[in-house]
XYZ file of C-alpha atoms in Angstrom:
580
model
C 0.000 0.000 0.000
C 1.275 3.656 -0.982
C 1.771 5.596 2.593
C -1.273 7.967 2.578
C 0.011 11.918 2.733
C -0.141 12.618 6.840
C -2.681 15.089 8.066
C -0.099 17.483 9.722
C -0.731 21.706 10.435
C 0.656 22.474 7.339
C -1.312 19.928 4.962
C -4.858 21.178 6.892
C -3.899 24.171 6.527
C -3.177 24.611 3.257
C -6.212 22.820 2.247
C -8.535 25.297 4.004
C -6.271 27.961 2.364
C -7.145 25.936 -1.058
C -10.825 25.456 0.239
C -11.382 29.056 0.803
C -9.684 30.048 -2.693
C -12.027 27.570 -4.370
C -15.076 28.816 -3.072
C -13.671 32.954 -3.068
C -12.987 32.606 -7.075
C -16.552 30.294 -7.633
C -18.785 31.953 -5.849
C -17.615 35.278 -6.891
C -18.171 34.392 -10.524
C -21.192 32.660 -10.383
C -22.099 35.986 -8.852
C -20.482 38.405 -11.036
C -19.191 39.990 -8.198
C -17.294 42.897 -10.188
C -18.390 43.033 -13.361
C -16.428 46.839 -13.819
C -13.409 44.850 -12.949
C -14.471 42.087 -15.550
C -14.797 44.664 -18.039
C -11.494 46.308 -17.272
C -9.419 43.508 -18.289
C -11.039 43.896 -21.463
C -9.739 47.023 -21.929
C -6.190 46.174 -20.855
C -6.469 43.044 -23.393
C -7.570 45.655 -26.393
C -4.000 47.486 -25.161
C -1.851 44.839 -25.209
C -3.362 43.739 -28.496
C -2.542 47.209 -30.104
C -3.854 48.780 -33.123
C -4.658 46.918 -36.085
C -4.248 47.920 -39.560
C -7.219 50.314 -40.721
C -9.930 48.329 -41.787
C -10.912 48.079 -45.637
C -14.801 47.930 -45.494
C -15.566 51.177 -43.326
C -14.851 54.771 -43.461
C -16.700 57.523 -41.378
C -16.618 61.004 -42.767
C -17.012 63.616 -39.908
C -18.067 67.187 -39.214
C -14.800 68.241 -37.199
C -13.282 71.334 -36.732
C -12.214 71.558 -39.883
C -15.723 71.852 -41.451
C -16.973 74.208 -39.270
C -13.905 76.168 -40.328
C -14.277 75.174 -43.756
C -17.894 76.209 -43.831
C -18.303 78.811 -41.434
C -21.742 77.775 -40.242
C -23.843 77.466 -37.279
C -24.813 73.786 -36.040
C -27.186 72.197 -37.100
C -26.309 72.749 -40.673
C -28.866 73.080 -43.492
C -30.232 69.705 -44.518
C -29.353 70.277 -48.549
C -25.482 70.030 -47.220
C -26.449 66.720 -45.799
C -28.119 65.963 -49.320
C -25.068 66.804 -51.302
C -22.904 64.866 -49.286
C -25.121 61.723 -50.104
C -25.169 62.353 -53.079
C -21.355 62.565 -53.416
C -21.496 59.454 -51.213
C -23.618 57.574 -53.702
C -21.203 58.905 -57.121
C -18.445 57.305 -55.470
C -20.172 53.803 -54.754
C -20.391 53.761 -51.273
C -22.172 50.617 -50.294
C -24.100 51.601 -47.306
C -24.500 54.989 -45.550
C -24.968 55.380 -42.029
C -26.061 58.698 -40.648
C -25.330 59.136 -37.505
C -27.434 62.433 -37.114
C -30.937 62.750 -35.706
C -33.275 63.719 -38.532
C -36.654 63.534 -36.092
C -38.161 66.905 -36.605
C -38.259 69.051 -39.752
C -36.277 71.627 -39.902
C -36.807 75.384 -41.083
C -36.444 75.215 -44.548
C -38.935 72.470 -46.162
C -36.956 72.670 -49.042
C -33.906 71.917 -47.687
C -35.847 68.935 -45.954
C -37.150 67.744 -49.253
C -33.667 67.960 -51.183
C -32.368 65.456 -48.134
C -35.337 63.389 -49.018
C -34.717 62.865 -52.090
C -30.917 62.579 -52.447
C -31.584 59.222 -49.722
C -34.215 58.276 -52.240
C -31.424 58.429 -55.035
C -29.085 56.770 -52.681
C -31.341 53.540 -51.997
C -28.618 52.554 -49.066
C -28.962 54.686 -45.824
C -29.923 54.334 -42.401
C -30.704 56.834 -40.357
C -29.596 56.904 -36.847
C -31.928 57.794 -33.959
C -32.394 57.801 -30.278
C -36.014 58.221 -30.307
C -38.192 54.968 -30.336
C -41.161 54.336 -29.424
C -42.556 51.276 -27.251
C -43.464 49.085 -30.595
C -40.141 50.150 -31.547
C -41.504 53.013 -34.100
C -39.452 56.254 -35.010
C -40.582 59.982 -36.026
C -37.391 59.827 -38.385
C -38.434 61.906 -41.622
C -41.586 61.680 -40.322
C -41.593 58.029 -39.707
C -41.564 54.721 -41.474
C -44.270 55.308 -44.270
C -42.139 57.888 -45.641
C -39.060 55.664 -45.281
C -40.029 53.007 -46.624
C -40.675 54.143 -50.177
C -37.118 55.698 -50.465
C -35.434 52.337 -49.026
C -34.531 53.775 -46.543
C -34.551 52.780 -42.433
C -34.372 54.331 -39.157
C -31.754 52.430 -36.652
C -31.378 52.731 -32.771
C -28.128 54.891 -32.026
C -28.057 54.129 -28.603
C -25.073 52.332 -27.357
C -25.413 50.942 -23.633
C -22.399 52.302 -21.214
C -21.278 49.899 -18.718
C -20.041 51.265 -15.107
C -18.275 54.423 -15.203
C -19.914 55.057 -18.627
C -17.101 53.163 -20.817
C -19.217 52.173 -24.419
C -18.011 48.428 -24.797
C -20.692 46.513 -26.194
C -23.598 47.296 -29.496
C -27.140 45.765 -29.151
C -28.878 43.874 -32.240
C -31.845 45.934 -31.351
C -34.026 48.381 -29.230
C -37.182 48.033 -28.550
C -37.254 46.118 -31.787
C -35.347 48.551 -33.652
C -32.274 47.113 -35.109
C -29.305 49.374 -34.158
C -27.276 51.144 -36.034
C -24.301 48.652 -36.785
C -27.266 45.717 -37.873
C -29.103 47.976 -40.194
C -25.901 48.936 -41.785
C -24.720 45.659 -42.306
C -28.121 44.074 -43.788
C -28.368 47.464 -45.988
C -24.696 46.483 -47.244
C -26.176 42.988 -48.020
C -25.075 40.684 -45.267
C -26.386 39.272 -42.340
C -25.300 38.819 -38.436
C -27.378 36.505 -36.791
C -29.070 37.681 -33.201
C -27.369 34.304 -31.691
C -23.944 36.046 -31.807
C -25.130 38.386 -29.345
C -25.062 37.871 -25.492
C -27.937 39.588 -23.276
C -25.984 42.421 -22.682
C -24.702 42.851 -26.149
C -22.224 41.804 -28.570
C -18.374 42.997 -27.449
C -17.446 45.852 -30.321
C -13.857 44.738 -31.875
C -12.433 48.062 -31.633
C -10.000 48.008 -34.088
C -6.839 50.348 -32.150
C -7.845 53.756 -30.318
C -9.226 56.724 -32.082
C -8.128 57.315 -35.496
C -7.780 54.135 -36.490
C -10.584 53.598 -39.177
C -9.849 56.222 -42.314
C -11.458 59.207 -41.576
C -12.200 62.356 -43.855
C -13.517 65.516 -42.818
C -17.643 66.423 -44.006
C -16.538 69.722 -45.353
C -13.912 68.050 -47.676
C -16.319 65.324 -49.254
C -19.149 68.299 -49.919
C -15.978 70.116 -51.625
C -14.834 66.822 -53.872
C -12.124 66.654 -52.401
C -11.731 63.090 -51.563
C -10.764 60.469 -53.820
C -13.398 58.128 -54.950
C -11.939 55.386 -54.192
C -12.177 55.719 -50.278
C -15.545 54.892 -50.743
C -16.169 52.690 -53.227
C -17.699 49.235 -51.955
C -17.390 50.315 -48.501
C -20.119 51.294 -45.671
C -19.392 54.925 -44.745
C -20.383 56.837 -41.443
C -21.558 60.129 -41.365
C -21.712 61.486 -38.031
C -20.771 64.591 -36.270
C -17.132 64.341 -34.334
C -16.489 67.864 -33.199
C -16.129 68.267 -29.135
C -18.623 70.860 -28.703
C -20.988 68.902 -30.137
C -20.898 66.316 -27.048
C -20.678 63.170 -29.273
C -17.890 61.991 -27.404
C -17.704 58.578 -25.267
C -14.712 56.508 -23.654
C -13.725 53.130 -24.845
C -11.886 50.090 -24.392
C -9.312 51.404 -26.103
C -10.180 55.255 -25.871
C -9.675 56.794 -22.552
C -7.699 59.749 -21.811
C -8.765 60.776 -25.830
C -12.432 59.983 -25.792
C -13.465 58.656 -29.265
C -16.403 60.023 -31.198
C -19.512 58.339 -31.759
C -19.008 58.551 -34.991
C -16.598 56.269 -35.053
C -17.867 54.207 -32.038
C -20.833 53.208 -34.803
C -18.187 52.430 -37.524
C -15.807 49.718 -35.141
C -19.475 47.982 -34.217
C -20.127 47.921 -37.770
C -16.785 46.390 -38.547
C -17.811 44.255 -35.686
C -20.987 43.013 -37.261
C -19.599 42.674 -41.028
C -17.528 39.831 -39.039
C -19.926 38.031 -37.408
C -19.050 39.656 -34.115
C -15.531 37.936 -33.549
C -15.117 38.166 -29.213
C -17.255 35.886 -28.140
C -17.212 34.469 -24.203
C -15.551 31.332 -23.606
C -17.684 28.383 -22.343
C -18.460 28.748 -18.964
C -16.747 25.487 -17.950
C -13.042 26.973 -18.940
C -13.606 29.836 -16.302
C -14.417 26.707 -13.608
C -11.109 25.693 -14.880
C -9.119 29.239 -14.720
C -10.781 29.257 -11.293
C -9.529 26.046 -10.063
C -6.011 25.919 -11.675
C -4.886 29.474 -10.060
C -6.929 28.257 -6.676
C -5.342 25.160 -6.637
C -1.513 25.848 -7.891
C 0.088 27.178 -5.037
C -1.379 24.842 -2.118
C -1.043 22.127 -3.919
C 2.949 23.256 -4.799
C 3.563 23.718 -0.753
C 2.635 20.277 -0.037
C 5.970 19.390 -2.246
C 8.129 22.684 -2.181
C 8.964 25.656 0.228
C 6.911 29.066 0.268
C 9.135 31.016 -2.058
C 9.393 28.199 -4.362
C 5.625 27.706 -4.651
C 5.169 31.380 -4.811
C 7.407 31.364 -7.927
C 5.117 27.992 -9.366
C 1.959 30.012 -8.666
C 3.278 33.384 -10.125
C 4.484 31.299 -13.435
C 1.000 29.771 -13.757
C -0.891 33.137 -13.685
C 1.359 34.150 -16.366
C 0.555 31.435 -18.535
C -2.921 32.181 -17.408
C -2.563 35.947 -18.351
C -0.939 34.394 -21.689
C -3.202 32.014 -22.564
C -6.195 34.720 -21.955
C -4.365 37.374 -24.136
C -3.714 34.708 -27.009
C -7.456 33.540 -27.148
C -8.652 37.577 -27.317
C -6.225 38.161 -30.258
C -8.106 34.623 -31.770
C -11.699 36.133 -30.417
C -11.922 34.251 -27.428
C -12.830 36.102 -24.555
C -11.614 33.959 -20.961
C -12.796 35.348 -18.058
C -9.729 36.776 -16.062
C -10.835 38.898 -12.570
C -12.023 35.692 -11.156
C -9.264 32.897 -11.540
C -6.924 35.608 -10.790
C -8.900 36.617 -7.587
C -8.830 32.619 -6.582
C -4.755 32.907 -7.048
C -4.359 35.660 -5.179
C -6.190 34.133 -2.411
C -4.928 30.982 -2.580
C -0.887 32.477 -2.607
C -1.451 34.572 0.059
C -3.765 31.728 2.203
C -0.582 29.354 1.195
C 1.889 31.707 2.296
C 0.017 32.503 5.798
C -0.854 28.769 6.247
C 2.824 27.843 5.687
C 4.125 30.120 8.221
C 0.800 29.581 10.683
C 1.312 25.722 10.180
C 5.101 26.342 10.993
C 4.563 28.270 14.284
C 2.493 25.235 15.356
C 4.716 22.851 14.727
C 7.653 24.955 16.167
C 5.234 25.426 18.837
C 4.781 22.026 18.946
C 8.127 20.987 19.056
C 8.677 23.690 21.813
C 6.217 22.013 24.081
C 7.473 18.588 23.618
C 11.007 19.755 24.150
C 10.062 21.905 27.222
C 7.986 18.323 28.553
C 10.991 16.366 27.569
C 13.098 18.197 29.604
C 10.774 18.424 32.170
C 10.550 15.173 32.016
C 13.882 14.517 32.330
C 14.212 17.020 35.575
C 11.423 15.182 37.095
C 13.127 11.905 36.695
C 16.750 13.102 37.584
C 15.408 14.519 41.058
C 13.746 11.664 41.774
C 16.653 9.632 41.394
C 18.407 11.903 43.728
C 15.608 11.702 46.239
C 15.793 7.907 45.891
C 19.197 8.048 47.091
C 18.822 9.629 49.610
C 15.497 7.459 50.897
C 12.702 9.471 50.064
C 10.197 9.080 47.443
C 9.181 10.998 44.033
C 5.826 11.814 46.399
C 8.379 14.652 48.022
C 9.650 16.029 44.938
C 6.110 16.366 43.753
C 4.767 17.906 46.775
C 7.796 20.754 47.107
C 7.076 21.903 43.184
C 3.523 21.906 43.830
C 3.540 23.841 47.069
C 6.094 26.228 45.597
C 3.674 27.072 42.659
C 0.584 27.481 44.974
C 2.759 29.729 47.034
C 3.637 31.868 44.358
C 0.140 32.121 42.949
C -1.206 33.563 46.321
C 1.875 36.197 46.463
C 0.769 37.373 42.507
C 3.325 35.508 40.074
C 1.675 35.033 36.842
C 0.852 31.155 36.144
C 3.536 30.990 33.681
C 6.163 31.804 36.211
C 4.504 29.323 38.843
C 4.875 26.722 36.582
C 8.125 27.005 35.694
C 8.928 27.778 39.808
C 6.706 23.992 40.179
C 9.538 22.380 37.652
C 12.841 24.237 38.992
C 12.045 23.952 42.530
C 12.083 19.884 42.272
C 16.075 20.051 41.554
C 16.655 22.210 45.022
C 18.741 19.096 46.793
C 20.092 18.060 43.129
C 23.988 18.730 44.776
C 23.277 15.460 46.805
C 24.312 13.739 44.262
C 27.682 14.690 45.064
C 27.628 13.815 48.663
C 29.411 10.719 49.605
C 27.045 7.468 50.941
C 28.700 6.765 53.771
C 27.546 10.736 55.198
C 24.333 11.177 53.130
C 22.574 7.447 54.171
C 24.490 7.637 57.659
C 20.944 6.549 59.885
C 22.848 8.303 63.193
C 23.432 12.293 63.638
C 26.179 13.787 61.625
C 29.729 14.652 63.518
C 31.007 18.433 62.172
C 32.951 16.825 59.246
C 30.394 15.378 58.154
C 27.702 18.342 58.675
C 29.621 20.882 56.533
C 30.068 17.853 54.118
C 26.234 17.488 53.593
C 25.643 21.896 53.544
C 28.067 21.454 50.449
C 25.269 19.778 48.519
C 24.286 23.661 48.084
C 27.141 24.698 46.618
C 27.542 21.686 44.265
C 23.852 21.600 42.709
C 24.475 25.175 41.945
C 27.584 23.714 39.971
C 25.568 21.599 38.327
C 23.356 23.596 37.103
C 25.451 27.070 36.444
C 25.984 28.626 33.304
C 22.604 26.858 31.249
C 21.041 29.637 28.865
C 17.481 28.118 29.606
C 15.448 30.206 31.861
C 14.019 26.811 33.797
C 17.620 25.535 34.666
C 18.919 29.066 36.054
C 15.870 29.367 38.534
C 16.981 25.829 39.892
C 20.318 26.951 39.950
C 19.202 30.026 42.340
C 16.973 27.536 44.285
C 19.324 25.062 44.918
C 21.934 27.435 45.724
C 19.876 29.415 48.648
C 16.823 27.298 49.645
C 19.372 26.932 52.591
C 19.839 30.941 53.454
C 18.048 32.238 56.021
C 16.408 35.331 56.404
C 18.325 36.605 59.353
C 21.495 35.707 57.687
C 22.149 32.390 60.117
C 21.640 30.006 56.852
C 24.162 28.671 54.432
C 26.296 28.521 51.886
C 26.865 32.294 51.860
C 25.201 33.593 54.847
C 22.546 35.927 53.068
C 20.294 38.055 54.048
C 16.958 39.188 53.967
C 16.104 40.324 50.345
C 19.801 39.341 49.125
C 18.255 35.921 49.006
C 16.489 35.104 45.780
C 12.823 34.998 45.858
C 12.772 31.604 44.554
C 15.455 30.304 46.984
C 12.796 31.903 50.166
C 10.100 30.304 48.454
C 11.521 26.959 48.356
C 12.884 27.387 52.059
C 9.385 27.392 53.901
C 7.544 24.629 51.555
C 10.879 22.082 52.043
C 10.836 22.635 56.050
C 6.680 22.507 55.863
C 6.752 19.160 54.085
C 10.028 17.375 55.833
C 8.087 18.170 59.092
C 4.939 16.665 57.431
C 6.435 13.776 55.937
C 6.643 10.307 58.559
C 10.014 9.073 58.380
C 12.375 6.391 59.637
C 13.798 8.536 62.359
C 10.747 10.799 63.032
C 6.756 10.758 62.816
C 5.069 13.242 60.993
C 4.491 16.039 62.812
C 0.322 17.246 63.622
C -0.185 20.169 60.901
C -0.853 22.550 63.766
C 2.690 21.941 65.529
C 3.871 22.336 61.440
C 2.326 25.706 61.138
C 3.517 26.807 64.538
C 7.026 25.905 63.386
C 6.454 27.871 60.533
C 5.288 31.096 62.478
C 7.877 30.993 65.241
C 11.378 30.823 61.687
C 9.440 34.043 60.883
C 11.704 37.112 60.547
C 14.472 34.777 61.455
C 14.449 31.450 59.073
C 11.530 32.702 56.734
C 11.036 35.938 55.142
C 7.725 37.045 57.488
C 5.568 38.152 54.247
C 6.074 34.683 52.803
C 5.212 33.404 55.929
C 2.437 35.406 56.546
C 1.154 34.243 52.867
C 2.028 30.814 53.101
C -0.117 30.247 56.447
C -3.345 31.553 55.065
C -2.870 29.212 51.933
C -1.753 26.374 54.008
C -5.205 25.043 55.301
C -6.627 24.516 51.439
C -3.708 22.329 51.000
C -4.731 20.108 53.477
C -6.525 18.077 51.459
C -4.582 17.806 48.857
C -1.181 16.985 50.501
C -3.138 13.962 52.888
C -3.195 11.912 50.205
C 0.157 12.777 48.611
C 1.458 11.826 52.253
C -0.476 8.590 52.430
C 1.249 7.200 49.285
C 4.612 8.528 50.916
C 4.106 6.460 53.885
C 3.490 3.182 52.509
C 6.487 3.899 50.928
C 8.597 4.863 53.547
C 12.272 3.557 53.768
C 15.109 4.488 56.157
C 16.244 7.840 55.894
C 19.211 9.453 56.886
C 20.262 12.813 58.952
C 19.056 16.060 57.114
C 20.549 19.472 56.831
């Protein structure tokens, strides 16, 4: 059987941080949770594409500045210009005209209305542009569609939908069951674009580069003759009016600090249709895909490589991602890109934080198994002392508990009482130094051997000197001075008062409280009331009085507790030999 990969903090983790990627970059598409984000991409795609070369079946003749110059005339200008520019229009071949001006109400000269009448009559090809229709998608262009139809002419919806913060992207089929402008053009021209290659919102216009792009000739110069023929011949030509102050002006995906005019706008959508609308959405199952592949790359990598090296994985797959996406625009695919790159990002930085979170655990971890260990390994070294010296583990126990407790009640933090409750068990560690023959003598010591056995103070602290771990230099202090008195009378250096450590005073008045307590060879336990008087009366002179003072309010809630400690001593008991 293959070894099944080990649930450890680091794998859990990064599969929540995969989990959470997942579900971010799916449930924000399904939602379309930033569609203006969506739509920018677009927009960057268009400039990374560039400009293409100016297209060969459109041209859009504006009124700029140059014909108002040219002409020196007041907008709106008389219809009969408007004729004799169709009519030029239809000398040089043009296949289609759309004219992007509103024609809706008549204007003051009937005559000049009727020469415009009749030079789209001679025409036989326009549409006329309007954002007027009614509710059964009706027009008031010319006067409306009886007077269109018998000049072949037809009215067209102008109206191009902005998306958020007003950026024109996208061309309907229709409006209120008016075809727009780019559809009527392109059936007038004699081709079709069927409704199917449109998406609810519309169909994505192709711009072909940013304004300028498609051939443009001023309105003033084509009423003049001034244009070649050929720039129209064959082709479907735009009039519409391009000049600033007359507000026809509209960001796009590939016009934004230069606004392009609508003019134009029209002209890309009808390039757009004449090609069967070329960006189309891909399926909805590649985005799944894009959404998993970004979500998944990076977690997935950190369960074989280190942070920085996944990092690099999951930054090379969103390039190919970013790669892929621009390759399949420039073919007229259109991948969705916000949301798989919203799953990366998630999923990189919820590898990177579950790589480091999953590493503090585990140093953690390793922390508290090497702090037990050596605990461990304290516990099990003093009782091998104590053993030696005929008394039981039960002692050891008792003196680190009673040490923390006392410590609690005085206002140490628990932390600090628990690592007081480990030190304190290696105060009489220097016995192991002491010879048999004077530390399991069962008779009282001669002065030889007395300083002999106050030495064991001297050597634990030699022991344990010089250690860099916090737990290890407490002991050292305790078993150095859990001998001192408080009056200075103690040993091995006769100190005094508040010279003595804390730790070392602490450890003083729980060791003499228990050894009185404790039933042994040479003695019974002593009643706890004779204990605590003990206690009271090495006040000021063995004890430090404010330890005392705390120590004998905690001591009858210990009662309990220590009665059966002390019951398991006694069955225990073995001979033991003088103290110090």
């Amino acid at each position: 059987m293959k070894p099944r990969l080990a649930a450890t903090p680091k794998t859990l983790a990064v599969a929540v941080a995969a989990m959470i990627a997942v579900a971010g970059g799916l449930i924000s598409y399904t939602a379309g949770a930033w569609p203006r984000v969506e739509n920018d991409t677009l927009d960057l795609r268009f400039g990374v594409r560039g400009p293409t070369p100016a297209p060969s079946d459109v041209v859009v003749v504006v009124i700029d500045g140059k014909t108002f110059s040219d002409l020196q005339l007041q907008w709106p200008f008389p219809r009969s210009l408007h004729a004799a520019v169709i009519d030029r229009l239809r000398a040089d071949r043009a296949k289609a005209i759309a004219y992007d001006i509103q024609f809706t109400e008549p204007s003051r000269s009937e005559r000049a209305d009727l020469a415009l009448y009749h030079a789209i009559g001679r025409a036989g090809n326009v549409v006329l542009a309007t954002t007027e229709v009614d509710a059964s998608g009706h027009t008031n262009v010319l006067g409306g569609d009886a007077n269109l139809r018998p000049i072949h002419a037809v009215a067209a919806a102008s109206n191009l939908p902005a998306d958020a913060g007003g950026i024109i992207r996208r061309y309907p089929y229709s409006l209120l069951g008016l075809k727009s402008v780019a559809v009527a053009a392109v059936q007038m021209a004699g081709h079709e674009i069927s409704r199917a290659r449109f998406q609810p919102a519309g169909a994505l216009i192709d711009f072909r580069g940013p304004p300028g792009t498609i051939r443009t000739v001023s309105f003033s110069d084509v009423l003049r003759g001034r244009v070649d023929p050929r720039m129209f011949a064959g082709k479907i030509v735009v009039v519409g009016a391009a000049a600033p102050t007359l507000q026809d002006v509209h960001p796009t995906s590939t016009a934004s600090a230069t606004p392009m005019a609508g003019p134009e706008i029209q002209a890309n959508a009808i390039w757009t249709a004449l090609h069967g609308n070329p960006l189309q959405p891909a399926s909805s199952w590649l985005a799944l895909i894009g959404i998993l592949l970004c979500a998944l790359t990076a977690p997935l990598a950190s369960l074989r490589f280190g942070v920085l090296a996944s990092a690099l994985i999951a930054v090379g797959v969103a390039g190919a991602y970013l790669g892929a996406a621009q390759i399949a625009f420039d073919s007229g695919t259109v991948l969705v890109l916000s949301y798989p790159l919203a799953a990366w990002a998630l999923a990189t930085v919820g590898m990177v934080a579950a790589s480091y979170a999953a590493a503090f655990i585990e140093r953690n971890a390793f922390s508290r198994q090497l702090h037990e260990s050596q605990v461990e390994l304290i516990q099990r070294l003093a009782q091998a002392i104590e053993s030696r010296d005929a008394e039981t583990g039960e002692h050891v126990h008792r003196i680190g508990v009673l040490s923390e407790r006392l410590a609690l009640d005085i206002g140490w933090s628990p932390a600090e009482a628990e690592t007081l409750r480990h030190a304190s068990v290696m105060h009489d560690i220097g016995k192991i130094g002491i010879p048999d023959r004077v530390l399991l003598k069962p008779g009282e010591l001669d002065a030889e051997e007395w300083e002999t056995i106050k030495a064991h103070t001297t050597l634990g602290s030699q022991i344990l000197a010089g250690s860099a771990n916090p737990l290890v230099q407490m002991a050292e202090s305790i078993a150095r001075c859990h001998h001192e008195h408080w009056d200075g009378s103690g040993y091995p250096a006769g100190l005094k008062g508040e010279e003595i450590p804390l730790v070392g005073r602490i450890c003083a008045v729980v060791d003499v409280y228990d050894a009185l307590l404790s039933k042994r060879s040479y003695k019974e336990a002593w009643r706890m009331e004779d204990v605590l008087a003990e206690i009271e009366r090495g006040s000021g002179t063995r004890f430090d009085p404010d330890l005392v003072s705390a120590f004998l309010k905690l001591a009858p809630h210990l009662a309990e507790e220590l009665h059966a400690s002390l019951e398991r001593e006694a069955s225990l008991a073995v001979v033991k030999p003088a103290t110090a």
